[in-house]
Amino acid sequence: MRAVGFRGNGGVEVLEELDLPEPVPAPRQVAVRVAFAGVNFAEIQHRRGEFGAPDGPGGVDIPGLEVAGTVVALGAGVSGLALGEPVAAYLPAFGVLKDAGRLREGEDVLIHSAAGGVGFAAAQLARELGAGRVYGTTGSAEKIPYAAELGYDAVFLREGFAEQLAEVTGGRGVDLVLDPVGGPIREQSLTMLAPFGRLVAYGDLGRHEQWTASVWDLWKGNRAIAGFNIGDLARRAPEQIGEYLAEALRLLAAGRIRAGVTETLPLAEAAKAHQLLETGTGRGKFLLSLG
């Protein structure tokens, strides 16, 4: 089995291409021959050591949450899947919007990292779920034109976004904020929540120090902060992931949303994909091909 993994934490230089034994699925598991693997920021955090030192078999960790491929082996007790069946895993935007964010029809949304893979999907899904106005932010001015094509009503540079958002909303703010950035951006976002508003934290791209939210700020306006972690959800409630994916595939098949793949690289160039994502110089979604 071809894979990319790491034996120690660090920069992209710790990634290495590996040839590993074919996995044997345990009960209620399946083995998938991966054709494409997505790259997301959680894998960068994993590689850097933010989730701990490598503790996989033989001291090697294989990062990755997003795959598309074909079922090649079934563990005991598996139902609803067959050998040779195409499968895919992972779609965080649905969970962030529907479950953690509890988006309701007509509500206004602010999506940070609007030009990223989740931002690409979230803008479209927010529309499908009946959102009112959808705003976005990007970390650089160069990404604003790209993000603006994704269906946002307005896209702001992340630095100074709060003032611009306050202006276009007449000081009301928004009902829902999706934030993978953290730090000062998260603090400012909390001030942009309308009464009954929710902020969903689903990452910490900036590796910021922790901050403390005032209970008074939440209590007095019936505001809330929620967390969303797709990896933890997959372990605790895998059936929920299946529901997200089924709905996403239905919308894709109907042409109501589109995938945001901007670059496909061979597996051997996994380090390049990590670097593009980690430095913020890329946009959209990166795939690694195992073909």
PDB file of C-alpha atoms in Angstrom:
ATOM      1  CA  MET A   1       0.000   0.000   0.000  1.00  0.00           C
ATOM      2  CA  ARG A   2       1.376   3.404  -0.999  1.00  0.00           C
ATOM      3  CA  ALA A   3       1.069   6.118   1.608  1.00  0.00           C
ATOM      4  CA  VAL A   4       2.665   9.303   2.882  1.00  0.00           C
ATOM      5  CA  GLY A   5       3.447   9.475   6.574  1.00  0.00           C
ATOM      6  CA  PHE A   6       5.885  10.753   9.173  1.00  0.00           C
ATOM      7  CA  ARG A   7       7.945   9.245  11.989  1.00  0.00           C
ATOM      8  CA  GLY A   8       8.545  12.510  13.820  1.00  0.00           C
ATOM      9  CA  ASN A   9       6.853  15.894  14.019  1.00  0.00           C
ATOM     10  CA  GLY A  10       8.128  18.915  12.120  1.00  0.00           C
ATOM     11  CA  GLY A  11       7.973  20.711   8.798  1.00  0.00           C
ATOM     12  CA  VAL A  12       7.183  19.261   5.392  1.00  0.00           C
ATOM     13  CA  GLU A  13      10.608  17.620   5.361  1.00  0.00           C
ATOM     14  CA  VAL A  14       9.362  14.910   7.764  1.00  0.00           C
ATOM     15  CA  LEU A  15       6.869  13.595   5.186  1.00  0.00           C
ATOM     16  CA  GLU A  16       7.990  10.454   3.398  1.00  0.00           C
ATOM     17  CA  GLU A  17       6.427   8.153   0.828  1.00  0.00           C
ATOM     18  CA  LEU A  18       5.958   4.668   2.253  1.00  0.00           C
ATOM     19  CA  ASP A  19       5.202   1.171   1.020  1.00  0.00           C
ATOM     20  CA  LEU A  20       3.127  -0.529   3.723  1.00  0.00           C
ATOM     21  CA  PRO A  21       1.328  -3.885   4.050  1.00  0.00           C
ATOM     22  CA  GLU A  22      -2.259  -3.954   2.803  1.00  0.00           C
ATOM     23  CA  PRO A  23      -4.590  -3.253   5.760  1.00  0.00           C
ATOM     24  CA  VAL A  24      -6.995  -5.941   6.953  1.00  0.00           C
ATOM     25  CA  PRO A  25     -10.342  -4.466   8.062  1.00  0.00           C
ATOM     26  CA  ALA A  26     -11.522  -5.227  11.585  1.00  0.00           C
ATOM     27  CA  PRO A  27     -15.210  -5.951  12.300  1.00  0.00           C
ATOM     28  CA  ARG A  28     -17.480  -3.150  11.022  1.00  0.00           C
ATOM     29  CA  GLN A  29     -14.618  -1.674   8.977  1.00  0.00           C
ATOM     30  CA  VAL A  30     -13.885  -1.616   5.246  1.00  0.00           C
ATOM     31  CA  ALA A  31     -10.642  -1.320   3.305  1.00  0.00           C
ATOM     32  CA  VAL A  32     -10.648   1.232   0.496  1.00  0.00           C
ATOM     33  CA  ARG A  33      -8.235   1.459  -2.416  1.00  0.00           C
ATOM     34  CA  VAL A  34      -7.806   5.228  -2.476  1.00  0.00           C
ATOM     35  CA  ALA A  35      -7.824   6.979  -5.842  1.00  0.00           C
ATOM     36  CA  PHE A  36      -7.706  10.538  -4.496  1.00  0.00           C
ATOM     37  CA  ALA A  37      -7.009  11.989  -1.060  1.00  0.00           C
ATOM     38  CA  GLY A  38      -7.857  15.513   0.016  1.00  0.00           C
ATOM     39  CA  VAL A  39      -5.453  17.663   2.008  1.00  0.00           C
ATOM     40  CA  ASN A  40      -6.728  19.823   4.845  1.00  0.00           C
ATOM     41  CA  PHE A  41      -5.245  21.893   7.632  1.00  0.00           C
ATOM     42  CA  ALA A  42      -5.845  19.281  10.322  1.00  0.00           C
ATOM     43  CA  GLU A  43      -3.162  17.143   8.663  1.00  0.00           C
ATOM     44  CA  ILE A  44      -0.693  20.009   8.885  1.00  0.00           C
ATOM     45  CA  GLN A  45      -1.465  20.377  12.587  1.00  0.00           C
ATOM     46  CA  HIS A  46      -1.033  16.617  12.973  1.00  0.00           C
ATOM     47  CA  ARG A  47       2.356  16.736  11.237  1.00  0.00           C
ATOM     48  CA  ARG A  48       3.523  19.702  13.322  1.00  0.00           C
ATOM     49  CA  GLY A  49       2.776  17.833  16.543  1.00  0.00           C
ATOM     50  CA  GLU A  50      -0.265  19.744  17.725  1.00  0.00           C
ATOM     51  CA  PHE A  51      -2.101  16.435  18.188  1.00  0.00           C
ATOM     52  CA  GLY A  52       0.877  14.723  19.816  1.00  0.00           C
ATOM     53  CA  ALA A  53       3.820  12.633  18.657  1.00  0.00           C
ATOM     54  CA  PRO A  54       3.346   9.869  16.064  1.00  0.00           C
ATOM     55  CA  ASP A  55       1.792   6.818  17.729  1.00  0.00           C
ATOM     56  CA  GLY A  56       0.738   4.706  14.751  1.00  0.00           C
ATOM     57  CA  PRO A  57       1.934   1.172  14.011  1.00  0.00           C
ATOM     58  CA  GLY A  58       5.718   1.089  13.950  1.00  0.00           C
ATOM     59  CA  GLY A  59       5.863   4.701  15.133  1.00  0.00           C
ATOM     60  CA  VAL A  60       4.516   5.994  11.809  1.00  0.00           C
ATOM     61  CA  ASP A  61       1.436   8.207  11.472  1.00  0.00           C
ATOM     62  CA  ILE A  62      -0.498   8.391   8.192  1.00  0.00           C
ATOM     63  CA  PRO A  63      -2.384  11.706   8.130  1.00  0.00           C
ATOM     64  CA  GLY A  64      -5.601  12.085   6.200  1.00  0.00           C
ATOM     65  CA  LEU A  65      -9.372  12.397   6.575  1.00  0.00           C
ATOM     66  CA  GLU A  66     -10.649  12.802   3.028  1.00  0.00           C
ATOM     67  CA  VAL A  67     -10.624   9.983   0.496  1.00  0.00           C
ATOM     68  CA  ALA A  68     -12.397   8.705  -2.598  1.00  0.00           C
ATOM     69  CA  GLY A  69     -11.838   5.207  -3.905  1.00  0.00           C
ATOM     70  CA  THR A  70     -13.160   1.652  -4.145  1.00  0.00           C
ATOM     71  CA  VAL A  71     -14.049  -0.904  -1.477  1.00  0.00           C
ATOM     72  CA  VAL A  72     -11.601  -3.831  -1.680  1.00  0.00           C
ATOM     73  CA  ALA A  73     -12.285  -5.698   1.576  1.00  0.00           C
ATOM     74  CA  LEU A  74     -15.102  -5.941   4.116  1.00  0.00           C
ATOM     75  CA  GLY A  75     -14.811  -6.648   7.820  1.00  0.00           C
ATOM     76  CA  ALA A  76     -17.311  -8.788   9.690  1.00  0.00           C
ATOM     77  CA  GLY A  77     -20.690  -7.191  10.305  1.00  0.00           C
ATOM     78  CA  VAL A  78     -20.506  -4.626   7.499  1.00  0.00           C
ATOM     79  CA  SER A  79     -23.788  -4.022   5.660  1.00  0.00           C
ATOM     80  CA  GLY A  80     -24.822  -1.601   2.946  1.00  0.00           C
ATOM     81  CA  LEU A  81     -21.504  -1.763   1.078  1.00  0.00           C
ATOM     82  CA  ALA A  82     -20.146  -4.227  -1.471  1.00  0.00           C
ATOM     83  CA  LEU A  83     -16.750  -5.095  -2.913  1.00  0.00           C
ATOM     84  CA  GLY A  84     -15.920  -2.863  -5.857  1.00  0.00           C
ATOM     85  CA  GLU A  85     -18.333  -0.144  -4.766  1.00  0.00           C
ATOM     86  CA  PRO A  86     -17.092   3.466  -5.098  1.00  0.00           C
ATOM     87  CA  VAL A  87     -17.017   5.344  -1.804  1.00  0.00           C
ATOM     88  CA  ALA A  88     -15.981   8.717  -0.437  1.00  0.00           C
ATOM     89  CA  ALA A  89     -15.503  10.119   3.041  1.00  0.00           C
ATOM     90  CA  TYR A  90     -15.675  13.546   4.657  1.00  0.00           C
ATOM     91  CA  LEU A  91     -17.589  16.749   4.176  1.00  0.00           C
ATOM     92  CA  PRO A  92     -17.146  19.187   7.100  1.00  0.00           C
ATOM     93  CA  ALA A  93     -19.133  22.127   5.746  1.00  0.00           C
ATOM     94  CA  PHE A  94     -22.480  20.390   6.279  1.00  0.00           C
ATOM     95  CA  GLY A  95     -21.740  19.656   9.917  1.00  0.00           C
ATOM     96  CA  VAL A  96     -20.447  23.140  10.619  1.00  0.00           C
ATOM     97  CA  LEU A  97     -23.539  24.780   9.133  1.00  0.00           C
ATOM     98  CA  LYS A  98     -26.366  22.394  10.014  1.00  0.00           C
ATOM     99  CA  ASP A  99     -25.474  20.810  13.334  1.00  0.00           C
ATOM    100  CA  ALA A 100     -22.931  22.961  15.142  1.00  0.00           C
ATOM    101  CA  GLY A 101     -24.162  26.186  13.531  1.00  0.00           C
ATOM    102  CA  ARG A 102     -27.898  25.364  13.506  1.00  0.00           C
ATOM    103  CA  LEU A 103     -28.368  27.579  10.448  1.00  0.00           C
ATOM    104  CA  ARG A 104     -31.971  28.631   9.913  1.00  0.00           C
ATOM    105  CA  GLU A 105     -33.614  30.019   6.810  1.00  0.00           C
ATOM    106  CA  GLY A 106     -33.002  33.716   6.246  1.00  0.00           C
ATOM    107  CA  GLU A 107     -30.055  34.001   8.643  1.00  0.00           C
ATOM    108  CA  ASP A 108     -26.896  35.879   7.659  1.00  0.00           C
ATOM    109  CA  VAL A 109     -23.553  34.068   7.750  1.00  0.00           C
ATOM    110  CA  LEU A 110     -19.882  35.097   7.948  1.00  0.00           C
ATOM    111  CA  ILE A 111     -17.358  32.517   6.705  1.00  0.00           C
ATOM    112  CA  HIS A 112     -13.664  33.047   7.451  1.00  0.00           C
ATOM    113  CA  SER A 113     -11.100  31.538   5.035  1.00  0.00           C
ATOM    114  CA  ALA A 114     -13.643  32.005   2.278  1.00  0.00           C
ATOM    115  CA  ALA A 115     -11.226  30.961  -0.477  1.00  0.00           C
ATOM    116  CA  GLY A 116     -10.317  27.636   1.145  1.00  0.00           C
ATOM    117  CA  GLY A 117     -11.806  24.212   0.568  1.00  0.00           C
ATOM    118  CA  VAL A 118     -14.371  24.427   3.368  1.00  0.00           C
ATOM    119  CA  GLY A 119     -15.152  28.045   2.521  1.00  0.00           C
ATOM    120  CA  PHE A 120     -15.821  27.060  -1.094  1.00  0.00           C
ATOM    121  CA  ALA A 121     -18.332  24.427  -0.021  1.00  0.00           C
ATOM    122  CA  ALA A 122     -19.838  26.393   2.862  1.00  0.00           C
ATOM    123  CA  ALA A 123     -20.837  29.359   0.698  1.00  0.00           C
ATOM    124  CA  GLN A 124     -22.776  27.093  -1.654  1.00  0.00           C
ATOM    125  CA  LEU A 125     -24.322  25.000   1.106  1.00  0.00           C
ATOM    126  CA  ALA A 126     -25.398  28.071   3.052  1.00  0.00           C
ATOM    127  CA  ARG A 127     -27.401  29.125  -0.008  1.00  0.00           C
ATOM    128  CA  GLU A 128     -28.913  25.655  -0.316  1.00  0.00           C
ATOM    129  CA  LEU A 129     -29.930  25.754   3.339  1.00  0.00           C
ATOM    130  CA  GLY A 130     -31.744  29.062   2.849  1.00  0.00           C
ATOM    131  CA  ALA A 131     -29.260  31.547   4.304  1.00  0.00           C
ATOM    132  CA  GLY A 132     -29.890  35.248   3.845  1.00  0.00           C
ATOM    133  CA  ARG A 133     -26.697  37.159   3.091  1.00  0.00           C
ATOM    134  CA  VAL A 134     -23.381  35.290   3.041  1.00  0.00           C
ATOM    135  CA  TYR A 135     -20.152  37.176   3.765  1.00  0.00           C
ATOM    136  CA  GLY A 136     -16.574  35.935   3.630  1.00  0.00           C
ATOM    137  CA  THR A 137     -13.043  36.944   4.589  1.00  0.00           C
ATOM    138  CA  THR A 138      -9.660  36.028   3.139  1.00  0.00           C
ATOM    139  CA  GLY A 139      -6.139  36.390   4.474  1.00  0.00           C
ATOM    140  CA  SER A 140      -4.827  38.206   1.395  1.00  0.00           C
ATOM    141  CA  ALA A 141      -6.197  40.691  -1.119  1.00  0.00           C
ATOM    142  CA  GLU A 142      -5.141  38.391  -3.986  1.00  0.00           C
ATOM    143  CA  LYS A 143      -7.736  35.804  -2.920  1.00  0.00           C
ATOM    144  CA  ILE A 144     -10.697  38.176  -2.800  1.00  0.00           C
ATOM    145  CA  PRO A 145     -11.568  37.987  -6.547  1.00  0.00           C
ATOM    146  CA  TYR A 146     -11.516  34.171  -6.421  1.00  0.00           C
ATOM    147  CA  ALA A 147     -13.712  34.058  -3.320  1.00  0.00           C
ATOM    148  CA  ALA A 148     -16.087  36.631  -4.793  1.00  0.00           C
ATOM    149  CA  GLU A 149     -16.875  34.187  -7.606  1.00  0.00           C
ATOM    150  CA  LEU A 150     -18.097  31.568  -5.137  1.00  0.00           C
ATOM    151  CA  GLY A 151     -21.414  33.239  -4.371  1.00  0.00           C
ATOM    152  CA  TYR A 152     -20.583  35.512  -1.440  1.00  0.00           C
ATOM    153  CA  ASP A 153     -22.521  38.760  -1.165  1.00  0.00           C
ATOM    154  CA  ALA A 154     -19.308  40.490  -0.077  1.00  0.00           C
ATOM    155  CA  VAL A 155     -15.754  39.398   0.686  1.00  0.00           C
ATOM    156  CA  PHE A 156     -13.490  41.354   3.039  1.00  0.00           C
ATOM    157  CA  LEU A 157      -9.802  41.260   3.817  1.00  0.00           C
ATOM    158  CA  ARG A 158      -9.499  39.521   7.184  1.00  0.00           C
ATOM    159  CA  GLU A 159      -7.575  42.433   8.669  1.00  0.00           C
ATOM    160  CA  GLY A 160     -10.185  45.067   9.436  1.00  0.00           C
ATOM    161  CA  PHE A 161     -13.164  42.861   8.539  1.00  0.00           C
ATOM    162  CA  ALA A 162     -15.175  43.807  11.642  1.00  0.00           C
ATOM    163  CA  GLU A 163     -15.493  47.457  10.671  1.00  0.00           C
ATOM    164  CA  GLN A 164     -16.533  46.593   7.119  1.00  0.00           C
ATOM    165  CA  LEU A 165     -19.036  43.990   8.273  1.00  0.00           C
ATOM    166  CA  ALA A 166     -20.547  46.400  10.781  1.00  0.00           C
ATOM    167  CA  GLU A 167     -20.959  48.947   8.004  1.00  0.00           C
ATOM    168  CA  VAL A 168     -22.708  46.652   5.508  1.00  0.00           C
ATOM    169  CA  THR A 169     -25.000  45.161   8.174  1.00  0.00           C
ATOM    170  CA  GLY A 170     -25.906  48.489   9.728  1.00  0.00           C
ATOM    171  CA  GLY A 171     -24.253  47.429  12.974  1.00  0.00           C
ATOM    172  CA  ARG A 172     -26.418  44.333  13.394  1.00  0.00           C
ATOM    173  CA  GLY A 173     -23.726  41.781  12.579  1.00  0.00           C
ATOM    174  CA  VAL A 174     -24.561  38.231  11.524  1.00  0.00           C
ATOM    175  CA  ASP A 175     -26.404  35.234  12.925  1.00  0.00           C
ATOM    176  CA  LEU A 176     -23.665  32.678  12.347  1.00  0.00           C
ATOM    177  CA  VAL A 177     -19.865  32.837  12.095  1.00  0.00           C
ATOM    178  CA  LEU A 178     -17.765  29.915  10.830  1.00  0.00           C
ATOM    179  CA  ASP A 179     -14.220  30.355  12.130  1.00  0.00           C
ATOM    180  CA  PRO A 180     -11.190  28.120  11.504  1.00  0.00           C
ATOM    181  CA  VAL A 181      -8.725  30.956  12.202  1.00  0.00           C
ATOM    182  CA  GLY A 182      -8.874  31.660  15.942  1.00  0.00           C
ATOM    183  CA  GLY A 183      -7.056  34.289  17.998  1.00  0.00           C
ATOM    184  CA  PRO A 184      -7.978  37.951  17.542  1.00  0.00           C
ATOM    185  CA  ILE A 185     -10.210  37.065  14.579  1.00  0.00           C
ATOM    186  CA  ARG A 186     -12.325  34.862  16.844  1.00  0.00           C
ATOM    187  CA  GLU A 187     -12.552  37.591  19.461  1.00  0.00           C
ATOM    188  CA  GLN A 188     -13.637  40.165  16.877  1.00  0.00           C
ATOM    189  CA  SER A 189     -16.099  37.709  15.365  1.00  0.00           C
ATOM    190  CA  LEU A 190     -17.822  37.299  18.702  1.00  0.00           C
ATOM    191  CA  THR A 191     -18.531  41.038  18.748  1.00  0.00           C
ATOM    192  CA  MET A 192     -20.145  40.673  15.316  1.00  0.00           C
ATOM    193  CA  LEU A 193     -22.815  38.223  16.475  1.00  0.00           C
ATOM    194  CA  ALA A 194     -26.391  39.444  16.430  1.00  0.00           C
ATOM    195  CA  PRO A 195     -28.678  38.441  19.322  1.00  0.00           C
ATOM    196  CA  PHE A 196     -29.189  34.648  19.283  1.00  0.00           C
ATOM    197  CA  GLY A 197     -26.063  34.377  17.103  1.00  0.00           C
ATOM    198  CA  ARG A 198     -23.678  31.404  17.087  1.00  0.00           C
ATOM    199  CA  LEU A 199     -19.935  31.166  16.470  1.00  0.00           C
ATOM    200  CA  VAL A 200     -18.577  27.782  15.393  1.00  0.00           C
ATOM    201  CA  ALA A 201     -14.857  27.175  15.938  1.00  0.00           C
ATOM    202  CA  TYR A 202     -13.577  24.373  13.727  1.00  0.00           C
ATOM    203  CA  GLY A 203      -9.838  25.031  13.673  1.00  0.00           C
ATOM    204  CA  ASP A 204      -7.011  27.291  14.798  1.00  0.00           C
ATOM    205  CA  LEU A 205      -5.015  28.120  11.685  1.00  0.00           C
ATOM    206  CA  GLY A 206      -2.982  30.840  13.354  1.00  0.00           C
ATOM    207  CA  ARG A 207      -1.836  28.684  16.308  1.00  0.00           C
ATOM    208  CA  HIS A 208      -2.916  31.485  18.637  1.00  0.00           C
ATOM    209  CA  GLU A 209      -2.850  31.607  22.393  1.00  0.00           C
ATOM    210  CA  GLN A 210      -6.132  30.687  24.017  1.00  0.00           C
ATOM    211  CA  TRP A 211      -8.544  33.484  24.810  1.00  0.00           C
ATOM    212  CA  THR A 212     -11.363  33.897  27.290  1.00  0.00           C
ATOM    213  CA  ALA A 213     -14.878  34.834  26.234  1.00  0.00           C
ATOM    214  CA  SER A 214     -16.994  36.866  28.616  1.00  0.00           C
ATOM    215  CA  VAL A 215     -19.997  34.948  29.910  1.00  0.00           C
ATOM    216  CA  TRP A 216     -21.784  38.284  30.071  1.00  0.00           C
ATOM    217  CA  ASP A 217     -21.306  38.827  26.327  1.00  0.00           C
ATOM    218  CA  LEU A 218     -22.893  35.443  25.637  1.00  0.00           C
ATOM    219  CA  TRP A 219     -25.608  35.562  28.252  1.00  0.00           C
ATOM    220  CA  LYS A 220     -26.978  39.042  27.613  1.00  0.00           C
ATOM    221  CA  GLY A 221     -27.607  38.426  23.911  1.00  0.00           C
ATOM    222  CA  ASN A 222     -28.435  34.710  23.972  1.00  0.00           C
ATOM    223  CA  ARG A 223     -25.254  34.085  21.971  1.00  0.00           C
ATOM    224  CA  ALA A 224     -23.359  30.805  21.819  1.00  0.00           C
ATOM    225  CA  ILE A 225     -19.954  29.350  20.908  1.00  0.00           C
ATOM    226  CA  ALA A 226     -19.730  25.792  19.581  1.00  0.00           C
ATOM    227  CA  GLY A 227     -16.883  23.561  18.467  1.00  0.00           C
ATOM    228  CA  PHE A 228     -16.829  21.184  15.513  1.00  0.00           C
ATOM    229  CA  ASN A 229     -14.204  18.489  14.977  1.00  0.00           C
ATOM    230  CA  ILE A 230     -14.840  16.132  12.067  1.00  0.00           C
ATOM    231  CA  GLY A 231     -12.320  13.556  13.282  1.00  0.00           C
ATOM    232  CA  ASP A 232     -13.934  13.270  16.703  1.00  0.00           C
ATOM    233  CA  LEU A 233     -17.397  13.156  15.139  1.00  0.00           C
ATOM    234  CA  ALA A 234     -16.314  10.341  12.826  1.00  0.00           C
ATOM    235  CA  ARG A 235     -15.246   8.296  15.849  1.00  0.00           C
ATOM    236  CA  ARG A 236     -18.291   9.010  17.990  1.00  0.00           C
ATOM    237  CA  ALA A 237     -21.092   9.218  15.408  1.00  0.00           C
ATOM    238  CA  PRO A 238     -19.964   7.845  12.021  1.00  0.00           C
ATOM    239  CA  GLU A 239     -23.569   7.555  10.882  1.00  0.00           C
ATOM    240  CA  GLN A 240     -23.798  11.348  11.007  1.00  0.00           C
ATOM    241  CA  ILE A 241     -20.883  11.626   8.579  1.00  0.00           C
ATOM    242  CA  GLY A 242     -22.762   9.279   6.254  1.00  0.00           C
ATOM    243  CA  GLU A 243     -25.784  11.574   6.315  1.00  0.00           C
ATOM    244  CA  TYR A 244     -23.646  14.610   5.450  1.00  0.00           C
ATOM    245  CA  LEU A 245     -22.012  12.787   2.573  1.00  0.00           C
ATOM    246  CA  ALA A 246     -25.283  11.448   1.170  1.00  0.00           C
ATOM    247  CA  GLU A 247     -26.769  14.939   1.111  1.00  0.00           C
ATOM    248  CA  ALA A 248     -23.643  16.422  -0.466  1.00  0.00           C
ATOM    249  CA  LEU A 249     -23.565  13.788  -3.209  1.00  0.00           C
ATOM    250  CA  ARG A 250     -27.248  14.383  -3.908  1.00  0.00           C
ATOM    251  CA  LEU A 251     -26.608  18.103  -4.403  1.00  0.00           C
ATOM    252  CA  LEU A 252     -23.516  17.432  -6.528  1.00  0.00           C
ATOM    253  CA  ALA A 253     -25.417  14.999  -8.752  1.00  0.00           C
ATOM    254  CA  ALA A 254     -28.195  17.546  -9.202  1.00  0.00           C
ATOM    255  CA  GLY A 255     -25.691  20.243 -10.183  1.00  0.00           C
ATOM    256  CA  ARG A 256     -26.739  22.463  -7.288  1.00  0.00           C
ATOM    257  CA  ILE A 257     -23.230  22.629  -5.820  1.00  0.00           C
ATOM    258  CA  ARG A 258     -19.811  22.023  -7.340  1.00  0.00           C
ATOM    259  CA  ALA A 259     -16.530  20.712  -6.028  1.00  0.00           C
ATOM    260  CA  GLY A 260     -13.792  23.251  -5.391  1.00  0.00           C
ATOM    261  CA  VAL A 261     -10.768  21.285  -6.552  1.00  0.00           C
ATOM    262  CA  THR A 262      -8.148  23.747  -7.787  1.00  0.00           C
ATOM    263  CA  GLU A 263      -5.086  21.520  -8.044  1.00  0.00           C
ATOM    264  CA  THR A 264      -4.357  17.784  -8.213  1.00  0.00           C
ATOM    265  CA  LEU A 265      -0.843  16.605  -7.395  1.00  0.00           C
ATOM    266  CA  PRO A 266       0.743  13.140  -7.395  1.00  0.00           C
ATOM    267  CA  LEU A 267       1.187  11.484  -4.019  1.00  0.00           C
ATOM    268  CA  ALA A 268       4.939  12.064  -4.256  1.00  0.00           C
ATOM    269  CA  GLU A 269       4.266  15.823  -4.076  1.00  0.00           C
ATOM    270  CA  ALA A 270       2.354  15.693  -0.787  1.00  0.00           C
ATOM    271  CA  ALA A 271       4.939  18.030   0.759  1.00  0.00           C
ATOM    272  CA  LYS A 272       4.150  20.658  -1.877  1.00  0.00           C
ATOM    273  CA  ALA A 273       0.428  20.435  -1.110  1.00  0.00           C
ATOM    274  CA  HIS A 274       1.142  20.819   2.604  1.00  0.00           C
ATOM    275  CA  GLN A 275       3.361  23.822   1.944  1.00  0.00           C
ATOM    276  CA  LEU A 276       0.781  25.580  -0.231  1.00  0.00           C
ATOM    277  CA  LEU A 277      -1.891  25.110   2.402  1.00  0.00           C
ATOM    278  CA  GLU A 278       0.321  25.901   5.381  1.00  0.00           C
ATOM    279  CA  THR A 279       1.676  29.149   3.946  1.00  0.00           C
ATOM    280  CA  GLY A 280      -1.729  30.292   2.715  1.00  0.00           C
ATOM    281  CA  THR A 281      -0.421  30.726  -0.831  1.00  0.00           C
ATOM    282  CA  GLY A 282      -2.902  28.258  -2.318  1.00  0.00           C
ATOM    283  CA  ARG A 283      -6.647  28.560  -2.724  1.00  0.00           C
ATOM    284  CA  GLY A 284      -9.515  26.123  -3.044  1.00  0.00           C
ATOM    285  CA  LYS A 285      -9.029  22.408  -2.554  1.00  0.00           C
ATOM    286  CA  PHE A 286      -5.906  20.292  -3.119  1.00  0.00           C
ATOM    287  CA  LEU A 287      -6.052  16.607  -4.019  1.00  0.00           C
ATOM    288  CA  LEU A 288      -3.356  13.955  -4.070  1.00  0.00           C
ATOM    289  CA  SER A 289      -3.700  11.353  -6.811  1.00  0.00           C
ATOM    290  CA  LEU A 290      -2.726   7.751  -6.127  1.00  0.00           C
ATOM    291  CA  GLY A 291      -3.377   6.658  -9.694  1.00  0.00           C
TER     292      GLY A 291
END
